[in-house]
Amino acid sequence: MQRVKALPKDYQVVYKEIEKYLFSLASGSGLDTVAGLYQLIDFFEEGAAQGLAVLDYVGKDVGQFAEDYRRSLATDSWVEDQQHKLQSRIESKHNKMK
């Protein structure tokens, strides 16, 4: 993506790692994650425009930033997707026992 390539190298590295993280946890098709990635690019462009190093902008704990960002997107992860499926199966089987 051109916008990512236009970012400073430190931003590119962090973006690509966060992208991998978000997709590794995405549920379903991951399309909701794609929208979040565009927002992340916007955010990174702002930091780069201010001349900030990426770790000064997002903090030294990129893993925590990535998780906080994922949660802010209000999308289900594959874990939550599996939890919903589990709950649905239990409810269905429990109702059959009545």
Short mmCIF file of C-alpha atoms in Angstrom, two decimals:
data_model
loop_
_atom_site.label_atom_id
_atom_site.label_comp_id
_atom_site.label_asym_id
_atom_site.label_seq_id
_atom_site.Cartn_x
_atom_site.Cartn_y
_atom_site.Cartn_z
CA MET A 1 0.00 0.00 0.00
CA GLN A 2 1.40 3.36 -1.06
CA ARG A 3 0.42 5.23 2.09
CA VAL A 4 2.33 2.78 4.28
CA LYS A 5 5.37 2.95 1.99
CA ALA A 6 5.31 6.75 2.31
CA LEU A 7 5.68 6.52 6.10
CA PRO A 8 9.12 6.71 7.75
CA LYS A 9 10.77 3.29 8.04
CA ASP A 10 10.19 2.99 11.80
CA TYR A 11 6.47 3.57 11.26
CA GLN A 12 6.41 1.01 8.45
CA VAL A 13 7.96 -1.66 10.65
CA VAL A 14 5.53 -1.05 13.51
CA TYR A 15 2.54 -0.83 11.15
CA LYS A 16 3.38 -4.16 9.51
CA GLU A 17 3.77 -5.90 12.86
CA ILE A 18 0.48 -4.49 14.16
CA GLU A 19 -1.20 -5.51 10.91
CA LYS A 20 0.03 -9.10 11.40
CA TYR A 21 -1.17 -9.04 15.00
CA LEU A 22 -4.63 -7.76 14.10
CA PHE A 23 -5.12 -10.27 11.29
CA SER A 24 -3.91 -13.13 13.48
CA LEU A 25 -6.76 -12.38 15.88
CA ALA A 26 -9.43 -11.35 13.36
CA SER A 27 -12.65 -13.31 13.16
CA GLY A 28 -14.53 -14.16 10.00
CA SER A 29 -13.32 -12.49 6.82
CA GLY A 30 -11.33 -9.81 8.63
CA LEU A 31 -13.00 -7.01 6.67
CA ASP A 32 -13.73 -5.10 9.87
CA THR A 33 -10.00 -5.27 10.61
CA VAL A 34 -9.20 -3.71 7.22
CA ALA A 35 -11.22 -0.62 8.12
CA GLY A 36 -9.27 -0.38 11.36
CA LEU A 37 -5.99 -0.58 9.46
CA TYR A 38 -6.95 2.45 7.39
CA GLN A 39 -7.61 4.32 10.63
CA LEU A 40 -4.22 3.19 11.92
CA ILE A 41 -2.55 4.56 8.80
CA ASP A 42 -4.31 7.90 9.37
CA PHE A 43 -3.06 7.88 12.96
CA PHE A 44 0.50 7.03 11.91
CA GLU A 45 0.50 9.73 9.24
CA GLU A 46 -0.36 12.28 11.93
CA GLY A 47 2.54 11.15 14.12
CA ALA A 48 4.97 11.16 11.23
CA ALA A 49 3.81 14.64 10.17
CA GLN A 50 4.61 15.85 13.68
CA GLY A 51 8.13 14.47 13.30
CA LEU A 52 7.74 12.01 16.17
CA ALA A 53 9.55 8.69 16.28
CA VAL A 54 6.98 5.90 16.20
CA LEU A 55 7.88 4.56 19.66
CA ASP A 56 7.49 8.06 21.10
CA TYR A 57 4.09 8.26 19.41
CA VAL A 58 2.62 4.85 20.35
CA GLY A 59 4.77 4.06 23.36
CA LYS A 60 7.53 1.54 23.93
CA ASP A 61 5.13 -1.37 24.50
CA VAL A 62 3.87 -1.86 20.96
CA GLY A 63 2.18 -5.12 21.93
CA GLN A 64 0.02 -3.32 24.48
CA PHE A 65 -0.69 -0.54 22.00
CA ALA A 66 -1.75 -3.13 19.41
CA GLU A 67 -4.09 -4.86 21.86
CA ASP A 68 -5.58 -1.58 23.07
CA TYR A 69 -6.07 -0.55 19.45
CA ARG A 70 -7.71 -3.89 18.60
CA ARG A 71 -10.12 -3.47 21.50
CA SER A 72 -10.91 0.11 20.45
CA LEU A 73 -12.06 -1.21 17.08
CA ALA A 74 -14.86 -3.11 18.84
CA THR A 75 -14.44 -6.08 16.52
CA ASP A 76 -14.61 -9.68 17.59
CA SER A 77 -11.41 -11.67 17.63
CA TRP A 78 -11.32 -15.33 16.66
CA VAL A 79 -11.33 -16.09 20.40
CA GLU A 80 -14.57 -14.19 20.91
CA ASP A 81 -15.97 -15.79 17.77
CA GLN A 82 -15.23 -19.23 19.24
CA GLN A 83 -16.71 -18.21 22.59
CA HIS A 84 -19.96 -17.18 20.88
CA LYS A 85 -20.10 -20.48 18.98
CA LEU A 86 -19.44 -22.44 22.17
CA GLN A 87 -22.18 -20.59 24.02
CA SER A 88 -24.61 -21.16 21.16
CA ARG A 89 -23.88 -24.90 21.09
CA ILE A 90 -24.32 -25.21 24.86
CA GLU A 91 -27.61 -23.32 24.79
CA SER A 92 -28.88 -25.44 21.92
CA LYS A 93 -27.98 -28.71 23.64
CA HIS A 94 -29.31 -27.51 26.97
CA ASN A 95 -32.64 -26.56 25.39
CA LYS A 96 -32.94 -30.04 23.84
CA MET A 97 -32.55 -31.59 27.30
CA LYS A 98 -35.61 -29.77 28.63
#
